[in-house]
């Protein structure tokens, strides 16, 4: 029986690349999305046409009952959850003095509450199976902070804190919990940045380029693989050397 992976925010960007990579490696992949049904369905069809197992699944990770439903559906259909990748996330740019409480809530509810809810529900199954691999997608800004991204940086630092605590709590149950902290990656999330800003980011990156979704997917694939079975509580920087 193939391993089962749930990937939040799998409809586009980094999440879609993680879904492709894990499906190619033989995982049955649940492609979670919030609103982009067409993209999630197109990705599932693409993967199925290549002989892989993938299925789109709508769920807002901020919604506790919907998250519970996602895991009862997955365990009911596939019998287990081996891998959870918490990739769904939203960005926010602006001076901290301009941030509304509503904007704070959207970022925190998605990036950290959503990650917590997904971990909590996945772990019920993983603990009883005495096996699991969780990878949370943080950000290099969660590691070092970024000007004009205070809310986003704080939410991504919280993801790192959650990862380290959970790694200690569930390690005895055979479960690893790690983070990937991407640098700038060319996705819709970077659309708001001007060409000049992207050039500046490239210039500030020792490897001289911004990342691709595939760069991040490969880091995730490593952390969920048997090759990483002694690695837990780690923050794997995938940022071209921009933050070391
Ligand atoms: P993206 O292209 O904007 O895609 C975001 C994904 O998250 C979409 O699949 C979206 O679903 C999903 N999503 C958003 N809110 C959700 C919710 N409440 N419930 C379920 N799904 C939700 O973003 P990305 O650049 O690929 O980023 C992926 C992750 O990497 C994020 O956590 C981000 O913070 C992190 N990251 C990105 C960069 C970067 O430069 N791109 C750098 C560091 C870290 P829909 O398609 O349905 O809207």
mmCIF file of N, CA and C and ligand atoms in Angstrom, residues 9-15 32-36 59-62 87-90 110 137-139 152 156 182-185 187-190, ligand 1:
data_model
loop_
_atom_site.group_PDB
_atom_site.id
_atom_site.type_symbol
_atom_site.label_atom_id
_atom_site.label_comp_id
_atom_site.label_asym_id
_atom_site.label_seq_id
_atom_site.Cartn_x
_atom_site.Cartn_y
_atom_site.Cartn_z
ATOM 1 N N UNK A 9 -2.612 23.735 0.772
ATOM 2 C CA UNK A 9 -2.257 24.737 -0.241
ATOM 3 C C UNK A 9 -1.545 24.112 -1.421
ATOM 4 N N UNK A 10 -2.091 22.998 -1.915
ATOM 5 C CA UNK A 10 -1.430 22.260 -2.996
ATOM 6 C C UNK A 10 -1.850 22.696 -4.382
ATOM 7 N N UNK A 11 -2.742 23.667 -4.475
ATOM 8 C CA UNK A 11 -3.303 24.028 -5.783
ATOM 9 C C UNK A 11 -2.347 24.796 -6.682
ATOM 10 N N UNK A 12 -1.375 25.487 -6.080
ATOM 11 C CA UNK A 12 -0.466 26.300 -6.918
ATOM 12 C C UNK A 12 0.848 26.527 -6.189
ATOM 13 N N UNK A 13 1.788 27.175 -6.889
ATOM 14 C CA UNK A 13 3.049 27.582 -6.271
ATOM 15 C C UNK A 13 3.845 26.414 -5.693
ATOM 16 N N UNK A 14 4.416 26.663 -4.535
ATOM 17 C CA UNK A 14 5.276 25.667 -3.887
ATOM 18 C C UNK A 14 4.485 24.389 -3.579
ATOM 19 N N UNK A 15 3.252 24.555 -3.120
ATOM 20 C CA UNK A 15 2.433 23.392 -2.744
ATOM 21 C C UNK A 15 2.194 22.467 -3.923
ATOM 22 N N UNK A 32 -4.805 19.664 -1.081
ATOM 23 C CA UNK A 32 -5.738 20.596 -0.420
ATOM 24 C C UNK A 32 -5.686 21.982 -1.080
ATOM 25 N N UNK A 33 -6.843 22.624 -1.142
ATOM 26 C CA UNK A 33 -6.906 24.009 -1.624
ATOM 27 C C UNK A 33 -8.004 24.715 -0.862
ATOM 28 N N UNK A 34 -8.026 26.044 -0.976
ATOM 29 C CA UNK A 34 -9.099 26.814 -0.323
ATOM 30 C C UNK A 34 -10.144 27.241 -1.335
ATOM 31 N N UNK A 35 -9.714 27.953 -2.402
ATOM 32 C CA UNK A 35 -10.697 28.436 -3.391
ATOM 33 C C UNK A 35 -10.408 27.983 -4.820
ATOM 34 N N UNK A 36 -9.157 27.663 -5.129
ATOM 35 C CA UNK A 36 -8.773 27.397 -6.518
ATOM 36 C C UNK A 36 -9.066 25.952 -6.944
ATOM 37 N N UNK A 59 -10.617 22.606 1.590
ATOM 38 C CA UNK A 59 -10.701 22.806 3.042
ATOM 39 C C UNK A 59 -9.962 24.092 3.389
ATOM 40 N N UNK A 60 -10.619 24.930 4.147
ATOM 41 C CA UNK A 60 -9.944 26.126 4.664
ATOM 42 C C UNK A 60 -9.250 25.709 5.958
ATOM 43 N N UNK A 61 -7.937 25.809 5.970
ATOM 44 C CA UNK A 61 -7.185 25.290 7.130
ATOM 45 C C UNK A 61 -7.475 26.080 8.413
ATOM 46 N N UNK A 62 -8.156 27.219 8.274
ATOM 47 C CA UNK A 62 -8.507 28.009 9.460
ATOM 48 C C UNK A 62 -9.752 27.464 10.148
ATOM 49 N N UNK A 87 1.768 23.663 4.057
ATOM 50 C CA UNK A 87 2.319 24.638 3.115
ATOM 51 C C UNK A 87 1.401 25.848 2.937
ATOM 52 N N UNK A 88 0.086 25.687 3.187
ATOM 53 C CA UNK A 88 -0.849 26.804 2.968
ATOM 54 C C UNK A 88 -0.392 28.017 3.758
ATOM 55 N N UNK A 89 -0.373 29.163 3.097
ATOM 56 C CA UNK A 89 0.063 30.363 3.803
ATOM 57 C C UNK A 89 -0.313 31.604 3.036
ATOM 58 N N UNK A 90 -0.371 32.705 3.752
ATOM 59 C CA UNK A 90 -0.615 34.006 3.120
ATOM 60 C C UNK A 90 0.443 34.994 3.593
ATOM 61 N N UNK A 110 -4.271 31.693 9.286
ATOM 62 C CA UNK A 110 -3.856 30.800 8.191
ATOM 63 C C UNK A 110 -2.506 30.153 8.505
ATOM 64 N N UNK A 137 6.016 24.552 6.407
ATOM 65 C CA UNK A 137 6.724 25.547 5.596
ATOM 66 C C UNK A 137 6.710 26.882 6.350
ATOM 67 N N UNK A 138 7.887 27.266 6.799
ATOM 68 C CA UNK A 138 8.053 28.556 7.460
ATOM 69 C C UNK A 138 8.538 29.547 6.404
ATOM 70 N N UNK A 139 9.542 30.327 6.717
ATOM 71 C CA UNK A 139 10.107 31.304 5.786
ATOM 72 C C UNK A 139 11.421 31.800 6.373
ATOM 73 N N UNK A 152 3.794 38.777 9.101
ATOM 74 C CA UNK A 152 4.185 37.544 8.410
ATOM 75 C C UNK A 152 5.385 36.900 9.114
ATOM 76 N N UNK A 156 5.523 33.200 10.930
ATOM 77 C CA UNK A 156 6.425 32.148 10.462
ATOM 78 C C UNK A 156 7.433 31.756 11.545
ATOM 79 N N UNK A 182 11.904 28.630 3.275
ATOM 80 C CA UNK A 182 12.319 29.100 1.946
ATOM 81 C C UNK A 182 12.742 30.566 1.960
ATOM 82 N N UNK A 183 13.618 30.891 1.018
ATOM 83 C CA UNK A 183 13.891 32.294 0.703
ATOM 84 C C UNK A 183 12.864 32.748 -0.307
ATOM 85 N N UNK A 184 13.210 33.767 -1.087
ATOM 86 C CA UNK A 184 12.286 34.260 -2.106
ATOM 87 C C UNK A 184 12.110 33.202 -3.194
ATOM 88 N N UNK A 185 10.859 32.841 -3.458
ATOM 89 C CA UNK A 185 10.551 31.798 -4.446
ATOM 90 C C UNK A 185 9.541 32.365 -5.439
ATOM 91 N N UNK A 187 6.597 32.629 -7.162
ATOM 92 C CA UNK A 187 5.204 32.137 -7.177
ATOM 93 C C UNK A 187 4.278 33.353 -7.175
ATOM 94 N N UNK A 188 2.984 33.086 -7.093
ATOM 95 C CA UNK A 188 2.009 34.196 -7.013
ATOM 96 C C UNK A 188 2.311 35.107 -5.834
ATOM 97 N N UNK A 189 2.888 34.533 -4.770
ATOM 98 C CA UNK A 189 3.165 35.315 -3.560
ATOM 99 C C UNK A 189 4.162 36.445 -3.850
ATOM 100 N N UNK A 190 4.979 36.266 -4.892
ATOM 101 C CA UNK A 190 5.970 37.303 -5.215
ATOM 102 C C UNK A 190 5.455 38.292 -6.262
HETATM 103 P P1 LIG B 1 0.911 30.934 -3.187
HETATM 104 O O1 LIG B 1 1.404 30.715 -4.569
HETATM 105 O O2 LIG B 1 0.256 32.216 -2.824
HETATM 106 O O3 LIG B 1 -0.096 29.711 -2.834
HETATM 107 C C1 LIG B 1 -0.709 29.670 -1.580
HETATM 108 C C2 LIG B 1 -1.411 28.351 -1.412
HETATM 109 O O4 LIG B 1 -2.001 28.330 -0.094
HETATM 110 C C3 LIG B 1 -2.552 28.155 -2.394
HETATM 111 O O5 LIG B 1 -2.621 26.795 -2.741
HETATM 112 C C4 LIG B 1 -3.790 28.558 -1.581
HETATM 113 O O6 LIG B 1 -4.982 27.908 -2.003
HETATM 114 C C5 LIG B 1 -3.388 28.034 -0.212
HETATM 115 N N1 LIG B 1 -4.115 28.664 0.883
HETATM 116 C C6 LIG B 1 -4.083 29.963 1.291
HETATM 117 N N2 LIG B 1 -4.904 30.131 2.341
HETATM 118 C C7 LIG B 1 -5.457 28.916 2.615
HETATM 119 C C8 LIG B 1 -6.393 28.447 3.569
HETATM 120 N N3 LIG B 1 -6.932 29.259 4.488
HETATM 121 N N4 LIG B 1 -6.734 27.135 3.544
HETATM 122 C C9 LIG B 1 -6.187 26.291 2.624
HETATM 123 N N5 LIG B 1 -5.313 26.675 1.689
HETATM 124 C C10 LIG B 1 -4.958 27.979 1.687
HETATM 125 O O7 LIG B 1 2.060 30.735 -2.110
HETATM 126 P P2 LIG B 1 3.522 30.078 -2.235
HETATM 127 O O8 LIG B 1 4.477 31.137 -2.618
HETATM 128 O O9 LIG B 1 3.460 28.814 -3.024
HETATM 129 O O10 LIG B 1 3.797 29.778 -0.689
HETATM 130 C C11 LIG B 1 3.602 28.493 -0.114
HETATM 131 C C12 LIG B 1 4.155 28.545 1.302
HETATM 132 O O11 LIG B 1 5.536 28.916 1.267
HETATM 133 C C13 LIG B 1 3.469 29.580 2.195
HETATM 134 O O12 LIG B 1 3.325 29.087 3.499
HETATM 135 C C14 LIG B 1 4.439 30.743 2.178
HETATM 136 O O13 LIG B 1 4.313 31.565 3.327
HETATM 137 C C15 LIG B 1 5.759 30.025 2.116
HETATM 138 N N6 LIG B 1 6.847 30.841 1.580
HETATM 139 C C16 LIG B 1 6.785 31.357 0.321
HETATM 140 C C17 LIG B 1 7.839 32.127 -0.151
HETATM 141 C C18 LIG B 1 7.846 32.738 -1.528
HETATM 142 O O14 LIG B 1 8.717 33.589 -1.809
HETATM 143 N N7 LIG B 1 6.950 32.362 -2.420
HETATM 144 C C19 LIG B 1 8.948 32.374 0.662
HETATM 145 C C20 LIG B 1 8.987 31.831 1.940
HETATM 146 C C21 LIG B 1 7.922 31.045 2.393
HETATM 147 P P3 LIG B 1 -5.891 28.547 -3.210
HETATM 148 O O15 LIG B 1 -5.114 28.334 -4.484
HETATM 149 O O16 LIG B 1 -7.147 27.757 -3.183
HETATM 150 O O17 LIG B 1 -6.063 29.995 -2.895
#
